[in-house]
PDB file of C-alpha atoms in Angstrom:
ATOM      1  CA  UNK P   1       7.715 -14.820 -21.858  1.00  0.00           C
ATOM      2  CA  UNK P   2       8.303 -11.388 -23.363  1.00  0.00           C
ATOM      3  CA  UNK P   3       7.423  -8.388 -21.261  1.00  0.00           C
ATOM      4  CA  UNK P   4       7.547  -4.769 -22.409  1.00  0.00           C
ATOM      5  CA  UNK P   5      10.310  -2.782 -20.768  1.00  0.00           C
ATOM      6  CA  UNK P   6      10.188   0.820 -19.692  1.00  0.00           C
ATOM      7  CA  UNK P   7       7.644   3.360 -20.786  1.00  0.00           C
ATOM      8  CA  UNK P   8       4.733   5.209 -19.309  1.00  0.00           C
ATOM      9  CA  UNK P   9       2.776   2.706 -17.242  1.00  0.00           C
ATOM     10  CA  UNK P  10      -0.813   3.465 -16.353  1.00  0.00           C
ATOM     11  CA  UNK P  11      -2.052   1.247 -13.558  1.00  0.00           C
ATOM     12  CA  UNK P  12      -5.701   0.604 -13.012  1.00  0.00           C
ATOM     13  CA  UNK P  13      -6.837   1.507  -9.517  1.00  0.00           C
ATOM     14  CA  UNK P  14      -8.793  -1.666  -8.674  1.00  0.00           C
ATOM     15  CA  UNK P  15     -10.831   0.108  -6.024  1.00  0.00           C
ATOM     16  CA  UNK P  16     -12.197   2.927  -8.162  1.00  0.00           C
ATOM     17  CA  UNK P  17     -11.637   1.828 -11.745  1.00  0.00           C
ATOM     18  CA  UNK P  18      -9.773   5.041 -12.543  1.00  0.00           C
ATOM     19  CA  UNK P  19      -6.470   5.224 -14.331  1.00  0.00           C
ATOM     20  CA  UNK P  20      -3.832   7.461 -12.843  1.00  0.00           C
ATOM     21  CA  UNK P  21      -0.755   8.918 -14.517  1.00  0.00           C
ATOM     22  CA  UNK P  22       2.885   9.046 -13.637  1.00  0.00           C
ATOM     23  CA  UNK P  23       4.652  12.219 -12.559  1.00  0.00           C
ATOM     24  CA  UNK P  24       3.469  15.781 -12.853  1.00  0.00           C
ATOM     25  CA  UNK P  25       4.799  18.936 -11.244  1.00  0.00           C
ATOM     26  CA  UNK P  26       2.443  18.618  -8.274  1.00  0.00           C
ATOM     27  CA  UNK P  27       3.546  15.039  -7.716  1.00  0.00           C
ATOM     28  CA  UNK P  28       7.204  16.090  -7.902  1.00  0.00           C
ATOM     29  CA  UNK P  29       6.662  18.657  -5.142  1.00  0.00           C
ATOM     30  CA  UNK P  30       4.926  16.100  -2.908  1.00  0.00           C
ATOM     31  CA  UNK P  31       7.784  13.688  -3.668  1.00  0.00           C
ATOM     32  CA  UNK P  32      10.315  16.172  -2.359  1.00  0.00           C
ATOM     33  CA  UNK P  33       8.272  17.014   0.732  1.00  0.00           C
ATOM     34  CA  UNK P  34       7.713  13.362   1.676  1.00  0.00           C
ATOM     35  CA  UNK P  35      11.334  12.422   1.108  1.00  0.00           C
ATOM     36  CA  UNK P  36      12.497  15.452   3.074  1.00  0.00           C
ATOM     37  CA  UNK P  37      10.221  14.655   6.019  1.00  0.00           C
ATOM     38  CA  UNK P  38      11.138  10.974   6.002  1.00  0.00           C
ATOM     39  CA  UNK P  39      14.858  11.663   5.964  1.00  0.00           C
ATOM     40  CA  UNK P  40      14.580  14.437   8.540  1.00  0.00           C
ATOM     41  CA  UNK P  41      12.592  12.323  11.003  1.00  0.00           C
ATOM     42  CA  UNK P  42      14.035   8.834  10.591  1.00  0.00           C
ATOM     43  CA  UNK P  43      16.903   9.012   8.117  1.00  0.00           C
ATOM     44  CA  UNK P  44      16.190   6.156   5.746  1.00  0.00           C
ATOM     45  CA  UNK P  45      19.688   6.160   4.283  1.00  0.00           C
ATOM     46  CA  UNK P  46      20.272   3.499   1.626  1.00  0.00           C
ATOM     47  CA  UNK P  47      23.153   1.035   1.809  1.00  0.00           C
ATOM     48  CA  UNK P  48      23.681  -1.130  -1.270  1.00  0.00           C
ATOM     49  CA  UNK P  49      25.399  -4.348  -0.172  1.00  0.00           C
ATOM     50  CA  UNK P  50      26.068  -6.724  -3.049  1.00  0.00           C
ATOM     51  CA  UNK P  51      23.806  -4.806  -5.413  1.00  0.00           C
ATOM     52  CA  UNK P  52      23.693  -1.323  -6.890  1.00  0.00           C
ATOM     53  CA  UNK P  53      20.885   0.933  -8.099  1.00  0.00           C
ATOM     54  CA  UNK P  54      19.851  -0.247 -11.549  1.00  0.00           C
ATOM     55  CA  UNK P  55      16.951   0.272 -13.935  1.00  0.00           C
ATOM     56  CA  UNK P  56      16.561  -3.461 -14.592  1.00  0.00           C
ATOM     57  CA  UNK P  57      13.267  -4.958 -13.491  1.00  0.00           C
ATOM     58  CA  UNK P  58      13.317  -6.076  -9.876  1.00  0.00           C
ATOM     59  CA  UNK P  59      11.288  -7.304  -6.936  1.00  0.00           C
ATOM     60  CA  UNK P  60      12.572  -5.757  -3.719  1.00  0.00           C
ATOM     61  CA  UNK P  61      11.389  -7.996  -0.865  1.00  0.00           C
ATOM     62  CA  UNK P  62      11.750  -6.776   2.702  1.00  0.00           C
ATOM     63  CA  UNK P  63      10.964  -7.383   6.350  1.00  0.00           C
ATOM     64  CA  UNK P  64       7.816  -5.637   7.548  1.00  0.00           C
ATOM     65  CA  UNK P  65       7.790  -3.902  10.922  1.00  0.00           C
ATOM     66  CA  UNK P  66       5.772  -0.673  10.609  1.00  0.00           C
ATOM     67  CA  UNK P  67       3.534   1.472   8.414  1.00  0.00           C
ATOM     68  CA  UNK P  68       6.679   3.506   7.743  1.00  0.00           C
ATOM     69  CA  UNK P  69       8.298   0.699   5.735  1.00  0.00           C
ATOM     70  CA  UNK P  70       6.816   1.638   2.365  1.00  0.00           C
ATOM     71  CA  UNK P  71       7.997   5.241   2.677  1.00  0.00           C
ATOM     72  CA  UNK P  72      11.452   4.168   3.848  1.00  0.00           C
ATOM     73  CA  UNK P  73      12.140   1.975   0.833  1.00  0.00           C
ATOM     74  CA  UNK P  74      10.574   4.409  -1.620  1.00  0.00           C
ATOM     75  CA  UNK P  75      12.640   7.346  -0.322  1.00  0.00           C
ATOM     76  CA  UNK P  76      15.818   5.217  -0.292  1.00  0.00           C
ATOM     77  CA  UNK P  77      15.532   4.483  -4.017  1.00  0.00           C
ATOM     78  CA  UNK P  78      17.086   6.954  -6.472  1.00  0.00           C
ATOM     79  CA  UNK P  79      14.600   9.206  -8.227  1.00  0.00           C
ATOM     80  CA  UNK P  80      15.261   7.440 -11.530  1.00  0.00           C
ATOM     81  CA  UNK P  81      13.927   4.189 -10.061  1.00  0.00           C
ATOM     82  CA  UNK P  82      10.982   5.496  -8.050  1.00  0.00           C
ATOM     83  CA  UNK P  83       8.787   6.168 -11.068  1.00  0.00           C
ATOM     84  CA  UNK P  84       8.954   2.544 -12.225  1.00  0.00           C
ATOM     85  CA  UNK P  85       8.843   0.858  -8.807  1.00  0.00           C
ATOM     86  CA  UNK P  86       5.501   0.069  -7.183  1.00  0.00           C
ATOM     87  CA  UNK P  87       5.158  -0.785  -3.489  1.00  0.00           C
ATOM     88  CA  UNK P  88       2.475  -3.290  -2.583  1.00  0.00           C
ATOM     89  CA  UNK P  89       0.423  -1.662   0.171  1.00  0.00           C
ATOM     90  CA  UNK P  90      -2.469  -2.858   2.312  1.00  0.00           C
ATOM     91  CA  UNK P  91      -5.718  -1.135   1.364  1.00  0.00           C
ATOM     92  CA  UNK P  92      -7.004  -1.296   4.943  1.00  0.00           C
ATOM     93  CA  UNK P  93      -4.304   1.237   5.896  1.00  0.00           C
ATOM     94  CA  UNK P  94      -3.136   3.089   2.784  1.00  0.00           C
ATOM     95  CA  UNK P  95      -6.611   3.150   1.271  1.00  0.00           C
ATOM     96  CA  UNK P  96      -8.181   4.929   4.235  1.00  0.00           C
ATOM     97  CA  UNK P  97      -8.771   8.659   3.973  1.00  0.00           C
ATOM     98  CA  UNK P  98      -8.371  10.874   0.928  1.00  0.00           C
ATOM     99  CA  UNK P  99      -4.888  12.158   1.810  1.00  0.00           C
ATOM    100  CA  UNK P 100      -3.340   8.787   2.600  1.00  0.00           C
ATOM    101  CA  UNK P 101      -4.958   7.194  -0.449  1.00  0.00           C
ATOM    102  CA  UNK P 102      -3.795  10.033  -2.693  1.00  0.00           C
ATOM    103  CA  UNK P 103      -0.220   9.642  -1.444  1.00  0.00           C
ATOM    104  CA  UNK P 104      -0.325   5.876  -1.976  1.00  0.00           C
ATOM    105  CA  UNK P 105      -1.759   5.920  -5.491  1.00  0.00           C
ATOM    106  CA  UNK P 106      -0.610   9.208  -6.971  1.00  0.00           C
ATOM    107  CA  UNK P 107       2.767   9.726  -5.298  1.00  0.00           C
ATOM    108  CA  UNK P 108       4.118   6.321  -4.295  1.00  0.00           C
ATOM    109  CA  UNK P 109       2.633   4.578  -7.354  1.00  0.00           C
ATOM    110  CA  UNK P 110       1.497   1.894  -4.938  1.00  0.00           C
ATOM    111  CA  UNK P 111      -0.688  -1.081  -5.729  1.00  0.00           C
ATOM    112  CA  UNK P 112      -3.350  -1.456  -3.049  1.00  0.00           C
ATOM    113  CA  UNK P 113      -4.248  -5.022  -2.134  1.00  0.00           C
ATOM    114  CA  UNK P 114      -6.985  -6.350   0.093  1.00  0.00           C
ATOM    115  CA  UNK P 115      -5.439  -8.753   2.592  1.00  0.00           C
ATOM    116  CA  UNK P 116      -8.848 -10.369   3.085  1.00  0.00           C
ATOM    117  CA  UNK P 117      -9.282 -11.218  -0.601  1.00  0.00           C
ATOM    118  CA  UNK P 118     -11.219 -14.444  -1.116  1.00  0.00           C
ATOM    119  CA  UNK P 119     -11.096 -16.482  -4.277  1.00  0.00           C
ATOM    120  CA  UNK P 120      -9.079 -19.126  -6.096  1.00  0.00           C
ATOM    121  CA  UNK P 121      -5.413 -19.629  -5.124  1.00  0.00           C
ATOM    122  CA  UNK P 122      -3.259 -16.848  -6.549  1.00  0.00           C
ATOM    123  CA  UNK P 123      -6.159 -14.434  -7.116  1.00  0.00           C
ATOM    124  CA  UNK P 124      -4.585 -11.848  -4.814  1.00  0.00           C
ATOM    125  CA  UNK P 125      -1.474 -11.819  -7.023  1.00  0.00           C
ATOM    126  CA  UNK P 126      -3.352 -10.615 -10.125  1.00  0.00           C
ATOM    127  CA  UNK P 127      -2.525  -6.892  -9.728  1.00  0.00           C
ATOM    128  CA  UNK P 128       1.112  -7.750  -8.967  1.00  0.00           C
ATOM    129  CA  UNK P 129       1.349  -9.845 -12.118  1.00  0.00           C
ATOM    130  CA  UNK P 130      -0.082  -6.923 -14.052  1.00  0.00           C
ATOM    131  CA  UNK P 131       2.720  -4.630 -12.886  1.00  0.00           C
ATOM    132  CA  UNK P 132       5.433  -7.166 -13.689  1.00  0.00           C
ATOM    133  CA  UNK P 133       3.901  -7.873 -17.099  1.00  0.00           C
ATOM    134  CA  UNK P 134       4.339  -4.166 -17.899  1.00  0.00           C
ATOM    135  CA  UNK P 135       8.085  -4.427 -17.188  1.00  0.00           C
ATOM    136  CA  UNK P 136       7.903  -2.460 -13.942  1.00  0.00           C
ATOM    137  CA  UNK P 137       9.354  -3.301 -10.507  1.00  0.00           C
ATOM    138  CA  UNK P 138       7.697  -4.160  -7.185  1.00  0.00           C
ATOM    139  CA  UNK P 139       8.338  -3.725  -3.472  1.00  0.00           C
ATOM    140  CA  UNK P 140       6.960  -6.674  -1.480  1.00  0.00           C
ATOM    141  CA  UNK P 141       6.663  -7.503   2.203  1.00  0.00           C
ATOM    142  CA  UNK P 142       6.390 -11.319   2.052  1.00  0.00           C
ATOM    143  CA  UNK P 143       5.506 -11.703   5.733  1.00  0.00           C
ATOM    144  CA  UNK P 144       2.127 -10.229   4.807  1.00  0.00           C
ATOM    145  CA  UNK P 145       1.743  -8.348   8.069  1.00  0.00           C
ATOM    146  CA  UNK P 146       3.889  -6.333  10.446  1.00  0.00           C
ATOM    147  CA  UNK P 147       6.205  -8.331  12.679  1.00  0.00           C
ATOM    148  CA  UNK P 148       7.525  -7.484  16.131  1.00  0.00           C
ATOM    149  CA  UNK P 149      10.928  -9.155  15.914  1.00  0.00           C
ATOM    150  CA  UNK P 150      14.166  -7.803  14.485  1.00  0.00           C
ATOM    151  CA  UNK P 151      14.369 -10.684  12.005  1.00  0.00           C
ATOM    152  CA  UNK P 152      11.580 -11.438   9.521  1.00  0.00           C
ATOM    153  CA  UNK P 153       9.007 -14.128  10.227  1.00  0.00           C
ATOM    154  CA  UNK P 154       7.888 -16.841   7.796  1.00  0.00           C
ATOM    155  CA  UNK P 155       7.254 -15.688   4.237  1.00  0.00           C
ATOM    156  CA  UNK P 156       3.968 -16.252   2.446  1.00  0.00           C
ATOM    157  CA  UNK P 157       4.064 -17.954  -0.937  1.00  0.00           C
ATOM    158  CA  UNK P 158       3.466 -14.959  -3.244  1.00  0.00           C
ATOM    159  CA  UNK P 159       7.163 -14.224  -3.782  1.00  0.00           C
ATOM    160  CA  UNK P 160       7.753 -17.817  -4.868  1.00  0.00           C
ATOM    161  CA  UNK P 161       4.939 -17.845  -7.424  1.00  0.00           C
ATOM    162  CA  UNK P 162       5.986 -14.493  -8.895  1.00  0.00           C
ATOM    163  CA  UNK P 163       9.607 -15.642  -9.133  1.00  0.00           C
ATOM    164  CA  UNK P 164       8.460 -18.721 -11.050  1.00  0.00           C
ATOM    165  CA  UNK P 165       6.221 -16.808 -13.430  1.00  0.00           C
ATOM    166  CA  UNK P 166       8.725 -13.990 -14.080  1.00  0.00           C
ATOM    167  CA  UNK P 167      12.147 -15.686 -13.983  1.00  0.00           C
ATOM    168  CA  UNK P 168      13.926 -12.750 -15.627  1.00  0.00           C
ATOM    169  CA  UNK P 169      13.061 -10.361 -12.773  1.00  0.00           C
ATOM    170  CA  UNK P 170      15.869  -9.785 -10.259  1.00  0.00           C
ATOM    171  CA  UNK P 171      15.027 -10.571  -6.634  1.00  0.00           C
ATOM    172  CA  UNK P 172      16.644  -8.094  -4.221  1.00  0.00           C
ATOM    173  CA  UNK P 173      16.535  -8.880  -0.468  1.00  0.00           C
ATOM    174  CA  UNK P 174      16.004  -5.691   1.518  1.00  0.00           C
ATOM    175  CA  UNK P 175      16.354  -5.124   5.242  1.00  0.00           C
ATOM    176  CA  UNK P 176      14.818  -2.232   7.176  1.00  0.00           C
ATOM    177  CA  UNK P 177      16.612  -1.432  10.404  1.00  0.00           C
ATOM    178  CA  UNK P 178      14.704   0.233  13.287  1.00  0.00           C
ATOM    179  CA  UNK P 179      11.314   1.029  11.689  1.00  0.00           C
ATOM    180  CA  UNK P 180       9.345  -0.603  14.519  1.00  0.00           C
ATOM    181  CA  UNK P 181      11.138   1.647  17.019  1.00  0.00           C
ATOM    182  CA  UNK P 182      10.644   4.716  14.840  1.00  0.00           C
ATOM    183  CA  UNK P 183       6.935   4.050  14.296  1.00  0.00           C
ATOM    184  CA  UNK P 184       5.642   1.689  17.024  1.00  0.00           C
ATOM    185  CA  UNK P 185       2.204   0.144  16.658  1.00  0.00           C
ATOM    186  CA  UNK P 186      -0.548   2.408  17.925  1.00  0.00           C
ATOM    187  CA  UNK P 187       1.355   5.658  17.398  1.00  0.00           C
ATOM    188  CA  UNK P 188       0.207   8.456  15.106  1.00  0.00           C
ATOM    189  CA  UNK P 189       3.555  10.103  14.343  1.00  0.00           C
ATOM    190  CA  UNK P 190       7.046   8.589  13.947  1.00  0.00           C
ATOM    191  CA  UNK P 191       9.684   8.963  16.650  1.00  0.00           C
ATOM    192  CA  UNK P 192      12.969  10.561  15.463  1.00  0.00           C
ATOM    193  CA  UNK P 193      15.089   7.382  15.479  1.00  0.00           C
ATOM    194  CA  UNK P 194      17.563   6.725  12.681  1.00  0.00           C
ATOM    195  CA  UNK P 195      16.548   3.986  10.236  1.00  0.00           C
ATOM    196  CA  UNK P 196      18.547   2.433   7.416  1.00  0.00           C
ATOM    197  CA  UNK P 197      17.588   0.479   4.296  1.00  0.00           C
ATOM    198  CA  UNK P 198      19.982  -2.260   3.196  1.00  0.00           C
ATOM    199  CA  UNK P 199      19.768  -3.751  -0.287  1.00  0.00           C
ATOM    200  CA  UNK P 200      21.475  -7.132  -0.658  1.00  0.00           C
ATOM    201  CA  UNK P 201      22.819  -9.221  -3.520  1.00  0.00           C
ATOM    202  CA  UNK P 202      20.216 -10.668  -5.909  1.00  0.00           C
ATOM    203  CA  UNK P 203      18.727 -13.969  -4.784  1.00  0.00           C
ATOM    204  CA  UNK P 204      19.558 -16.718  -7.261  1.00  0.00           C
ATOM    205  CA  UNK P 205      17.065 -19.228  -8.621  1.00  0.00           C
ATOM    206  CA  UNK P 206      17.805 -22.928  -8.128  1.00  0.00           C
ATOM    207  CA  UNK P 207      16.510 -25.470 -10.584  1.00  0.00           C
ATOM    208  CA  UNK P 208      13.826 -27.647  -9.042  1.00  0.00           C
ATOM    209  CA  UNK P 209      13.881 -25.895  -5.668  1.00  0.00           C
ATOM    210  CA  UNK P 210      10.752 -26.561  -3.624  1.00  0.00           C
ATOM    211  CA  UNK P 211       8.557 -23.666  -2.533  1.00  0.00           C
ATOM    212  CA  UNK P 212       9.264 -23.943   1.196  1.00  0.00           C
ATOM    213  CA  UNK P 213      13.018 -24.166   0.642  1.00  0.00           C
ATOM    214  CA  UNK P 214      12.950 -21.109  -1.618  1.00  0.00           C
ATOM    215  CA  UNK P 215      10.924 -19.055   0.858  1.00  0.00           C
ATOM    216  CA  UNK P 216      13.208 -19.980   3.751  1.00  0.00           C
ATOM    217  CA  UNK P 217      16.275 -19.064   1.695  1.00  0.00           C
ATOM    218  CA  UNK P 218      14.676 -15.732   0.753  1.00  0.00           C
ATOM    219  CA  UNK P 219      13.826 -15.030   4.391  1.00  0.00           C
ATOM    220  CA  UNK P 220      17.388 -15.878   5.435  1.00  0.00           C
ATOM    221  CA  UNK P 221      18.777 -13.510   2.779  1.00  0.00           C
ATOM    222  CA  UNK P 222      16.818 -10.631   4.323  1.00  0.00           C
ATOM    223  CA  UNK P 223      17.788 -11.644   7.855  1.00  0.00           C
ATOM    224  CA  UNK P 224      21.474 -11.841   6.924  1.00  0.00           C
ATOM    225  CA  UNK P 225      21.443  -8.123   6.118  1.00  0.00           C
ATOM    226  CA  UNK P 226      20.470  -7.318   9.711  1.00  0.00           C
ATOM    227  CA  UNK P 227      23.958  -8.041  10.970  1.00  0.00           C
ATOM    228  CA  UNK P 228      25.957  -6.729   8.021  1.00  0.00           C
ATOM    229  CA  UNK P 229      28.288  -3.903   9.052  1.00  0.00           C
ATOM    230  CA  UNK P 230      27.516  -0.535   7.507  1.00  0.00           C
ATOM    231  CA  UNK P 231      30.521   1.542   6.538  1.00  0.00           C
TER     232      UNK P 231
END
């Protein structure tokens, strides 16, 4: 399957039917402000363990512990990668309110998904497939909802199906340390606790591997980064 590589991608906002562009000067200013605030309050320093920043197409898949997670990963990526990397964000949170929605769609280049989507199997993956078909990268939280434990819970099947349909895309396990302490459930503002983002070695594909085995191996790859020493 041939997919176009880099270039200006214009995503369709599925909630409004409006196309939105990539960077402008106003967006660049908001970028800097958000990154500055994120790093000032909770750090969000990136540690590349077994991988390095690269423009190749990737799916970064991470544990999910707080509403801060999307910002943490986005701010940890180099500027060169942020414009072509699209976090998958829940519309019931990031789609609420003009400011939050503007940040999600116009600044973070996020793809909003409705977690309550009904329809045939795989229907919820349609906007994600669209991004990958354009040669762009994704940030996924395969647990599907925020967890309360340090290690990730069971992964939903979306990562498996995308990995099968787009075998050339690199799969990068990503671990977020401390976000649930920095932004506990029910709080309005983050607590100034240092967080880190750890990017692991690409997850290999195994011929004939069953879905459940793949998802457990992917989950273990994220969990393994929790105990890796940081220099």
